[in-house]
Short mmCIF file of C-alpha atoms in Angstrom, two decimals:
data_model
loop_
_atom_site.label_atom_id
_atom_site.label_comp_id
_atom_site.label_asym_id
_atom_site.label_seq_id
_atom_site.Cartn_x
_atom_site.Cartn_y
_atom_site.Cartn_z
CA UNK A 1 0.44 11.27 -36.13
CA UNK A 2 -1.45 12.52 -39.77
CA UNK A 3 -5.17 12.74 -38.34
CA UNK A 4 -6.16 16.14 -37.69
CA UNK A 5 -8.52 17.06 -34.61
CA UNK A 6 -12.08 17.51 -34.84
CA UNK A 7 -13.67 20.33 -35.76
CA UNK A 8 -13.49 23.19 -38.32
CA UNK A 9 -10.52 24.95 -39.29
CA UNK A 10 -10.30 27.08 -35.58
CA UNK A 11 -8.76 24.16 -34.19
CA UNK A 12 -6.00 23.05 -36.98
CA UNK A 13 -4.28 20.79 -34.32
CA UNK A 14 -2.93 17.32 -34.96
CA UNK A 15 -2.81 14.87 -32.51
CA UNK A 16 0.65 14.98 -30.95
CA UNK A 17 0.13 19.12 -31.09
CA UNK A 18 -2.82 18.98 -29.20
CA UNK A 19 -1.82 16.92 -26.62
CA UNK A 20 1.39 19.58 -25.84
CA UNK A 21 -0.84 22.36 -26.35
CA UNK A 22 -3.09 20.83 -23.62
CA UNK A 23 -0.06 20.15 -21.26
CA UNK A 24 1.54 23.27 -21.96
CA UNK A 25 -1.92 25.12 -21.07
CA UNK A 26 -2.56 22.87 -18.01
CA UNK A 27 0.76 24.47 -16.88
CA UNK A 28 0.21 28.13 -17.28
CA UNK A 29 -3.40 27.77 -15.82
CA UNK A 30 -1.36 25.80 -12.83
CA UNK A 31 0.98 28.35 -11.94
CA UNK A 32 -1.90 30.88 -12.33
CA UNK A 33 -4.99 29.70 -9.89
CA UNK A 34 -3.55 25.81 -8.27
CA UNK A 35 -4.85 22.44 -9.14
CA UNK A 36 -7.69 23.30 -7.13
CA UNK A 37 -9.09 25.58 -9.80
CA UNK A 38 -8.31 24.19 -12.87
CA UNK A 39 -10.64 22.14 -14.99
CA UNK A 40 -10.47 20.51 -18.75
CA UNK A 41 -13.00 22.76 -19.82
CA UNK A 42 -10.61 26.08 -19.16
CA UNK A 43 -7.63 24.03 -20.48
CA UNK A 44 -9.83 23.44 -23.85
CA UNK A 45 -10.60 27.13 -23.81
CA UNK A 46 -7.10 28.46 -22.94
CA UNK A 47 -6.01 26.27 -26.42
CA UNK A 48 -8.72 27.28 -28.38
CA UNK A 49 -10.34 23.65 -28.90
CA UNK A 50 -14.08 22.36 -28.43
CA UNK A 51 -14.64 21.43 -24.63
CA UNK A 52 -14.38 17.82 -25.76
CA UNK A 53 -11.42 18.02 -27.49
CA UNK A 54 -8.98 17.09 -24.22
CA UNK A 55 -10.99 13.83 -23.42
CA UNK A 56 -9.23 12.15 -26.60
CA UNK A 57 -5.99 12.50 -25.04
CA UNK A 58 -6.72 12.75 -21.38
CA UNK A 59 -10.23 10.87 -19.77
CA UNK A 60 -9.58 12.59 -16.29
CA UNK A 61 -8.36 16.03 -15.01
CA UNK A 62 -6.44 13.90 -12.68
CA UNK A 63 -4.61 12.16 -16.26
CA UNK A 64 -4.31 15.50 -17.34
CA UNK A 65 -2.13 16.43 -13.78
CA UNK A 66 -0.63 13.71 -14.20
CA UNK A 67 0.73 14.55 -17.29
CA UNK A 68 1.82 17.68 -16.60
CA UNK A 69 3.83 16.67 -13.58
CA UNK A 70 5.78 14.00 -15.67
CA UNK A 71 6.50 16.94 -17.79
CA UNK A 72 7.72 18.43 -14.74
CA UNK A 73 9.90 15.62 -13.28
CA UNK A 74 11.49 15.21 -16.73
CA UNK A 75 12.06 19.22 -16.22
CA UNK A 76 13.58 18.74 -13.14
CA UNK A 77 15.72 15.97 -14.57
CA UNK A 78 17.30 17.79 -17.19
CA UNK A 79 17.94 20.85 -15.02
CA UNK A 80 19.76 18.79 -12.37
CA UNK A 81 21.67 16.67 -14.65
CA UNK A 82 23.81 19.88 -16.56
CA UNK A 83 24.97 20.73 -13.04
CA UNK A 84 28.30 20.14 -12.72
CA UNK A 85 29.00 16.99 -11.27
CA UNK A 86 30.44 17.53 -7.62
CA UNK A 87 33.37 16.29 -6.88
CA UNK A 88 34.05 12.96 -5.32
CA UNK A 89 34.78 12.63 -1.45
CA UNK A 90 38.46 12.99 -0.40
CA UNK A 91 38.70 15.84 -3.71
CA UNK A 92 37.56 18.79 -1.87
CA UNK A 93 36.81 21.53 -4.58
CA UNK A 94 39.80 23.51 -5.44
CA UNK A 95 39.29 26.86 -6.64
CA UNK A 96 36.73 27.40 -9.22
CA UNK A 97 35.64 23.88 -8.93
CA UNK A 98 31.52 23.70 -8.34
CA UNK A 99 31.19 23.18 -4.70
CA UNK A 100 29.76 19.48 -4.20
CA UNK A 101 25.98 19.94 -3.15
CA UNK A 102 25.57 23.85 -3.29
CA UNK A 103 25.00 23.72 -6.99
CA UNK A 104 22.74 21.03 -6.71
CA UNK A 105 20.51 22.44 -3.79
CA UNK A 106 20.73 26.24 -6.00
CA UNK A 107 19.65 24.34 -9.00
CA UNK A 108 16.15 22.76 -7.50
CA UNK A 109 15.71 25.84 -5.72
CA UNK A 110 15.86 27.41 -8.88
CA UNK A 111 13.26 25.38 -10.50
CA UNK A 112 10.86 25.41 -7.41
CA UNK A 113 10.87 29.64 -7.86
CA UNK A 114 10.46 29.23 -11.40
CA UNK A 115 7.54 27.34 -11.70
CA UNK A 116 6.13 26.37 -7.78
CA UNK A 117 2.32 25.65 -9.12
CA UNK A 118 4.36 23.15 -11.16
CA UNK A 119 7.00 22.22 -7.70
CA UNK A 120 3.90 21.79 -5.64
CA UNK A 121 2.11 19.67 -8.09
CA UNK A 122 5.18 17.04 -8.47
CA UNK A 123 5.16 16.67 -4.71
CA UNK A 124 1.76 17.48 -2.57
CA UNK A 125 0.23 14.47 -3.23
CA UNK A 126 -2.53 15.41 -5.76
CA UNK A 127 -1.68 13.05 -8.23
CA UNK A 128 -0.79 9.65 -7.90
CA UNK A 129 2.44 8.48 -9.02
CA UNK A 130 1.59 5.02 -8.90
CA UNK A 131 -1.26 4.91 -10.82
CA UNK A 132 0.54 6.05 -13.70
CA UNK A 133 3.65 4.47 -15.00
CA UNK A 134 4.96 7.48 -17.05
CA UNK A 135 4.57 10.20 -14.16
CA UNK A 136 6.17 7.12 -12.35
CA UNK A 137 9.00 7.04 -14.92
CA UNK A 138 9.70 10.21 -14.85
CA UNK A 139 9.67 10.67 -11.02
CA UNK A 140 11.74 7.66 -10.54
CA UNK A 141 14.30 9.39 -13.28
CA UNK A 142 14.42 12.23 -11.21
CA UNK A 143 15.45 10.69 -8.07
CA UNK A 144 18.05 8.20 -9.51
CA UNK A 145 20.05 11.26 -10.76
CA UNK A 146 19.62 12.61 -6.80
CA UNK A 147 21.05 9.18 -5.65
CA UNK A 148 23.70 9.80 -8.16
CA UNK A 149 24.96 12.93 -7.15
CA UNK A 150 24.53 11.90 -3.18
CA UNK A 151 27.23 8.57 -4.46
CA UNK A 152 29.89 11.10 -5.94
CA UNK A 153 30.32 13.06 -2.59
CA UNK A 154 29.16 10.05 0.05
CA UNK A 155 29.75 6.67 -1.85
CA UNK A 156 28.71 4.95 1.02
CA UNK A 157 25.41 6.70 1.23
CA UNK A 158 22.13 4.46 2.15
CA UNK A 159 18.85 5.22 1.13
CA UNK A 160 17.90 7.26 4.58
CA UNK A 161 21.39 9.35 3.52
CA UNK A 162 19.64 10.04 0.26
CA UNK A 163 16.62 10.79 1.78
CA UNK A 164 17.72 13.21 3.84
CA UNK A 165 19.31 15.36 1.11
CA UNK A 166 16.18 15.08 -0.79
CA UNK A 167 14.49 16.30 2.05
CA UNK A 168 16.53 19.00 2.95
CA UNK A 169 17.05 20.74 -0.33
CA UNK A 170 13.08 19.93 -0.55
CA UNK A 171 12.19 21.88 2.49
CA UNK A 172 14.19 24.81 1.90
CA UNK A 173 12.27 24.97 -1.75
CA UNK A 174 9.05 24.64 -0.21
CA UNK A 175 9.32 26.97 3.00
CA UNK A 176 10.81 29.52 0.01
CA UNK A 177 7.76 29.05 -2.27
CA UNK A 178 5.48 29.57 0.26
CA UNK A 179 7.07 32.64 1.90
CA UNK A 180 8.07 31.46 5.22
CA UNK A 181 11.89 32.78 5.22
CA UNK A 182 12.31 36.35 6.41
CA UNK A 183 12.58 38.82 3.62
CA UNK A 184 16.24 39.43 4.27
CA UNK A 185 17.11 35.81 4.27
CA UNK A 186 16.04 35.81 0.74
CA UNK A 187 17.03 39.01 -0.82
CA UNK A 188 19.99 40.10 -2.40
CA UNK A 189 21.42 36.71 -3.04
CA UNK A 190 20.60 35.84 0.39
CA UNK A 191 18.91 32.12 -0.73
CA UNK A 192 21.97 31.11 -2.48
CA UNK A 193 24.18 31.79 0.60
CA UNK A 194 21.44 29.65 2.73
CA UNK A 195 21.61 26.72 0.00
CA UNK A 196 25.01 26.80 0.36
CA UNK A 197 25.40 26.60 3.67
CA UNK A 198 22.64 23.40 4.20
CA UNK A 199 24.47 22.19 1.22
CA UNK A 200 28.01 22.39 3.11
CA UNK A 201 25.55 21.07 6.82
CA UNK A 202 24.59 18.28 4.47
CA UNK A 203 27.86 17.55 3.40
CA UNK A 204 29.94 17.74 6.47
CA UNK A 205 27.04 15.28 8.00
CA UNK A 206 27.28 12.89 5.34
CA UNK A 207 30.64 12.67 5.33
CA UNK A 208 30.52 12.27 8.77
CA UNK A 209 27.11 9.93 8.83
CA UNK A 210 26.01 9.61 5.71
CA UNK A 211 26.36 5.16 5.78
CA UNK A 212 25.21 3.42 8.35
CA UNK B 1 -16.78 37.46 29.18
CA UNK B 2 -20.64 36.85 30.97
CA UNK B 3 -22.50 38.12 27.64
CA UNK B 4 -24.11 35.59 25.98
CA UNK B 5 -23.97 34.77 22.48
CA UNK B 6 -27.55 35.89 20.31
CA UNK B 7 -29.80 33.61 19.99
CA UNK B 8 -32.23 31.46 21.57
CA UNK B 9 -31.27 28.62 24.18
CA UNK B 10 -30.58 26.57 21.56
CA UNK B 11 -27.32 28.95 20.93
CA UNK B 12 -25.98 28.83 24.92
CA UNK B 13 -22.11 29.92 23.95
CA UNK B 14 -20.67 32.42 26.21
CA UNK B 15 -18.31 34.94 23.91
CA UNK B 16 -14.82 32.81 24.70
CA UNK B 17 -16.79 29.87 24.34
CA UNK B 18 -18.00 30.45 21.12
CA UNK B 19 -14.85 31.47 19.74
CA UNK B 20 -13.05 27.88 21.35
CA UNK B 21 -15.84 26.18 19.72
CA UNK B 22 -15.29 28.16 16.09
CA UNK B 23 -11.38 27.32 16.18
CA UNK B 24 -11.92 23.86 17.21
CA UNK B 25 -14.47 23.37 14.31
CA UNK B 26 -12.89 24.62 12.03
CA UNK B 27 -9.74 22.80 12.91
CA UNK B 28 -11.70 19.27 12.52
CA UNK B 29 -12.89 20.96 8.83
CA UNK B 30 -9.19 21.78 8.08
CA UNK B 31 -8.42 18.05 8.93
CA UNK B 32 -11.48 16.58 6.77
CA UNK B 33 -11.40 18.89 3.39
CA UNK B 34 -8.54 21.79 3.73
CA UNK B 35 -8.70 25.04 4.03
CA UNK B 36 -9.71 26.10 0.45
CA UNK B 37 -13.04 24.09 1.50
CA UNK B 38 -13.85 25.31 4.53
CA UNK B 39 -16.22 28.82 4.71
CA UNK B 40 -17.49 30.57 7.99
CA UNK B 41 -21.04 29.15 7.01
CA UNK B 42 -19.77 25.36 7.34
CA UNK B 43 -18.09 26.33 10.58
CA UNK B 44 -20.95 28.21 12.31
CA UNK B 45 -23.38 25.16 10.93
CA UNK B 46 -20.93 22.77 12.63
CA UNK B 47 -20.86 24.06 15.93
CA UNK B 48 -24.78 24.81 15.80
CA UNK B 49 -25.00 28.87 15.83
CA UNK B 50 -26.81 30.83 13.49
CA UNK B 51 -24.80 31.58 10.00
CA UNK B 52 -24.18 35.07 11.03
CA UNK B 53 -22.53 34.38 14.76
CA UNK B 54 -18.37 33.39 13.49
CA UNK B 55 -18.42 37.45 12.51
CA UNK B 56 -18.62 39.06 15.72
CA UNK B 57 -15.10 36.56 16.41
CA UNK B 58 -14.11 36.19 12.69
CA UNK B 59 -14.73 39.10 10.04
CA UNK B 60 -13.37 36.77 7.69
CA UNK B 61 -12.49 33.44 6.71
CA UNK B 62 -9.14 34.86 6.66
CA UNK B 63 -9.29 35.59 10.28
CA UNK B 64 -10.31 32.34 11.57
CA UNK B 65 -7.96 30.42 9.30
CA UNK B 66 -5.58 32.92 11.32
CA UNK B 67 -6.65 31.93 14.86
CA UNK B 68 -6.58 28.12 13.80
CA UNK B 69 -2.80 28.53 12.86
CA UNK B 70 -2.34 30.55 15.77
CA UNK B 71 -3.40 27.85 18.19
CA UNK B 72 -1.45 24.86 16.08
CA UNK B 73 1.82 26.84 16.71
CA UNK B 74 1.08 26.88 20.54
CA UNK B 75 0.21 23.21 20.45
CA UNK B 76 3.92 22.43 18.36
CA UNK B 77 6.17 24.53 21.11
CA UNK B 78 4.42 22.30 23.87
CA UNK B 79 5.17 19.41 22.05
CA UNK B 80 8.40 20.40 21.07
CA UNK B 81 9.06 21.93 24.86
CA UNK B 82 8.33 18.29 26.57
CA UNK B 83 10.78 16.85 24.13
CA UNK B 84 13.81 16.14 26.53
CA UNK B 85 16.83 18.44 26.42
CA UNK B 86 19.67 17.57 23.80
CA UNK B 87 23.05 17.22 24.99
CA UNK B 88 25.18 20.26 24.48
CA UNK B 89 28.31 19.94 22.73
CA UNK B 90 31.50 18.13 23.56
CA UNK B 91 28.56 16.08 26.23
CA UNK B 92 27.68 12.98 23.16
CA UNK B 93 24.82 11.05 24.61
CA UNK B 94 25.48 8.37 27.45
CA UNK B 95 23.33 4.90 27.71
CA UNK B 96 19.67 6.12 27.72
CA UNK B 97 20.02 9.69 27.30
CA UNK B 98 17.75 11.27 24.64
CA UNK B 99 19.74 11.56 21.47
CA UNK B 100 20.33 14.87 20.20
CA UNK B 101 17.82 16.27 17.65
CA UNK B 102 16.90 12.44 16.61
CA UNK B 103 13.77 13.13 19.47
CA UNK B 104 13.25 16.76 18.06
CA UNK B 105 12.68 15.50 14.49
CA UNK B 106 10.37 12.80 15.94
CA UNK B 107 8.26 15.06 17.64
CA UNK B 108 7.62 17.55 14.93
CA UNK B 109 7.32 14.59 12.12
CA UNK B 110 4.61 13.41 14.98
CA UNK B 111 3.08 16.39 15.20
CA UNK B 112 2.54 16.54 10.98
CA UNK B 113 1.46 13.40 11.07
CA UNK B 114 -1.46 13.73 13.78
CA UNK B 115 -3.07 17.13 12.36
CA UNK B 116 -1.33 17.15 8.70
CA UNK B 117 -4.42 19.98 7.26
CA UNK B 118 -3.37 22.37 10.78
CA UNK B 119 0.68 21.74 9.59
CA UNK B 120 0.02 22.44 6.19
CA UNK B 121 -2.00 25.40 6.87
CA UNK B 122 0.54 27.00 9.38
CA UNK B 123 3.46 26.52 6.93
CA UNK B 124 1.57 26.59 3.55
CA UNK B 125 1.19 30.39 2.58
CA UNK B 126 -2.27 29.86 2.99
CA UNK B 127 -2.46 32.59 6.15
CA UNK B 128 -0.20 35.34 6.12
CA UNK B 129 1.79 35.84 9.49
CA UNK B 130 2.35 39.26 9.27
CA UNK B 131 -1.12 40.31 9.12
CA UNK B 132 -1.99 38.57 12.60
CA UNK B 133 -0.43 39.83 15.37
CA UNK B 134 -1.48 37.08 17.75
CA UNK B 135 0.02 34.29 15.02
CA UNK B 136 3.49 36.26 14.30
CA UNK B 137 3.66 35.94 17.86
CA UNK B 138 2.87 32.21 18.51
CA UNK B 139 4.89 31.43 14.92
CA UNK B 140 8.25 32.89 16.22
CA UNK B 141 7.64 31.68 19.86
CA UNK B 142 7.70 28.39 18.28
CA UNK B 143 10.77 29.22 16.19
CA UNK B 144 12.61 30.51 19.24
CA UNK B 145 12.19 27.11 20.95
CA UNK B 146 13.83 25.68 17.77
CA UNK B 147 16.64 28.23 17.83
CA UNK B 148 17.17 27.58 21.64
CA UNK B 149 17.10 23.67 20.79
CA UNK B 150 19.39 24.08 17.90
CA UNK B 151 22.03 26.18 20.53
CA UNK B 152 22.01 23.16 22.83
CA UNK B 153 23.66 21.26 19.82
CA UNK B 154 25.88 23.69 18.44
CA UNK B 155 26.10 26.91 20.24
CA UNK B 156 27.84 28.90 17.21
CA UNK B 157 25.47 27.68 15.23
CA UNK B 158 23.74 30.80 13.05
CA UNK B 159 20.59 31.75 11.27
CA UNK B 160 21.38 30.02 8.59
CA UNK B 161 22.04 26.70 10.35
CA UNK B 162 18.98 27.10 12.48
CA UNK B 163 17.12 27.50 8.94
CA UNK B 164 18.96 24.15 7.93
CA UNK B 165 18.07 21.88 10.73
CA UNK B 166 14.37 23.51 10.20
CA UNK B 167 14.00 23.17 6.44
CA UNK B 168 15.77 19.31 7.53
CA UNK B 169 12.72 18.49 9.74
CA UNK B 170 9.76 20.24 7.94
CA UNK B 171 10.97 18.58 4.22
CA UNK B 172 10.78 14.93 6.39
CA UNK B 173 7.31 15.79 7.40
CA UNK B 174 5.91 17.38 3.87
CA UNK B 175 6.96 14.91 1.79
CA UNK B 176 5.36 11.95 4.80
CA UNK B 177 2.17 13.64 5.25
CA UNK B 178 2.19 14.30 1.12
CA UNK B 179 2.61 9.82 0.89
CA UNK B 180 6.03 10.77 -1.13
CA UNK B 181 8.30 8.02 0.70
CA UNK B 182 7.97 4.97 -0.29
CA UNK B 183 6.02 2.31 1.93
CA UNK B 184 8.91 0.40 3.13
CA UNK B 185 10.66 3.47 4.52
CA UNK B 186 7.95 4.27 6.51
CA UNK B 187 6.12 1.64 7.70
CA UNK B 188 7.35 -0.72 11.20
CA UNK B 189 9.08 2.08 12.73
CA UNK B 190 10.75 3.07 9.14
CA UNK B 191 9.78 6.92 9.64
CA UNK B 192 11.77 6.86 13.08
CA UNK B 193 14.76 5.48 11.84
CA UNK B 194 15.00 7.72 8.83
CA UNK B 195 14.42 10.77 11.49
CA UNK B 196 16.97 9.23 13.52
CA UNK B 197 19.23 9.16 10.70
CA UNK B 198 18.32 12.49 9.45
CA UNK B 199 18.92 14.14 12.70
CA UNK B 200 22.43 12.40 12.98
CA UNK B 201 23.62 13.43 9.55
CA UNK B 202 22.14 17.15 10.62
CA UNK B 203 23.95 16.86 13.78
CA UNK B 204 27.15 15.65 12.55
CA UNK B 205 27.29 18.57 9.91
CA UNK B 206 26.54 21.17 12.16
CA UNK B 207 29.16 20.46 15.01
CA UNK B 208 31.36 20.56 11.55
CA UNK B 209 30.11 23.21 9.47
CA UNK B 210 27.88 24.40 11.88
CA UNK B 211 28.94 28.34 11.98
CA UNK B 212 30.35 30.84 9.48
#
């Protein structure tokens, strides 16, 4: 889009610009102080626009949220998709071959320590999925590539399979986050060597009792 | 303790009284607005004792949120201690015996479900274990009834695994309690099943994969 945001020449943003910029601040205010905290008046201030300026683009705090977790899933997404795909059941990994759910579990565990204001946000419930279709898009994205990866190593998988390694990588990321694992679980490498071992729980299980 | 609280009759705690009566307030507080909500003022104005009486209990918010967490760890290892005892290894379960960890995952997924502001709150960062003596204790006396649970399944079965079934169970009840499974999974019994089936695929993987 041409038209230029209000205001003098402090705020030289045009429409599509602004809009990041007010995502992109929403973010770094999230990881900083929680949903809890933030408001559209800091996000206006962190960009440098009037406190009116965010209403054009977002009429809610909670539009704003919801916004920035669609950003988020769409994150997620991309991450998870250049993992390399695990192989299929019956073609155990030879050697150097990725090691079927271990990269995947390393990889969301990776983005929940890289951004968990961000993690927590896509998943505690504070915004709505449903009541907006492109957070909904983007969360239902996310999970199709999960389903995806759970089909190469368990074809047979149902939707409670799939569930299940959602959850599990999911509560590993979350009791990590919050700082529930003893410090020498985690250290030195130690949080890959747990993800790899649900992962290898997981896939044993699924394998085992992963259809119905 | 025979000391009564200060005060006039209108303030007729005894010392362990009043402290019950602070926990349990704040408890029903946790449950109605969460923890970042909840001050020492709204819990001494809930139980009916002047603003100043939580401190001779509580110096700080902190504190009580402590105690609270505290006494939701010793209510989860009673809950989880009446769950019946899995069948060990090699023993799979007969017509009518309790399945494995299908009733362990029920239970705790209950126990999110009933009090989901105490769950969050014990697992949530919010409170730090280590600073609370009386918490560490009731935290890992509640883990230790896990472990011990976990050893009835698969007695090789090491830290890591016992983080696995853990991180299995608590990611079921975050992402229920945070209204992140969809309806139909839940609803009529759905949450059960997908426990049940959780548990299995859990089970499964660790009489498989289940030690080093």
């Amino acid at each position: 889009m041409s038209t230029s945001e209000q205001g003098g020449p402090e705020q030289p943003y045009h429409h599509g610009d602004l809009r990041r910029a007010l995502v992109a601040a929403a973010r770094a205010l999230l990881e900083e102080s929680g949903p809890e905290a933030l408001s559209l008046r800091d996000v206006a201030r962190r960009v440098g626009v009037s406190h009116n300026a965010p209403y054009r683009h977002f009429p809610t705090k909670q539009a704003l949220l919801a916004a920035v977790a669609a950003e988020g899933f769409a994150a997620l997404s991309a991450r998870m998709a250049a993992v390399p795909a695990a192989p299929g059941l019956g073609a155990p990994p030879g050697p150097g071959a990725p090691p079927g759910l271990a990269a995947g579990f390393r990889c969301y565990l990776g983005f929940a320590r890289d951004q968990p204001g961000l993690f927590r946000l896509m998943f505690d419930g504070t915004v709505e999925k449903s009541a907006d279709p492109a957070l909904s898009a983007a969360s239902e994205q996310s999970y199709d590539g999960l389903r995806r990866a759970v089909h190469r190593i368990a074809p047979a998988a149902d939707r409670a399979a799939v569930v299940t390694v959602w959850t599990q990588m999911h509560g590993l990321a979350l009791v990590t986050i919050s700082g529930q694992l003893a410090d020498d679980l985690v250290r030195d490498g130690g949080l890959d060597a747990l993800a790899d071992r649900a992962a290898a729980i997981l896939e044993a299980g699924l394998r085992m009792a992963g259809a119905p």
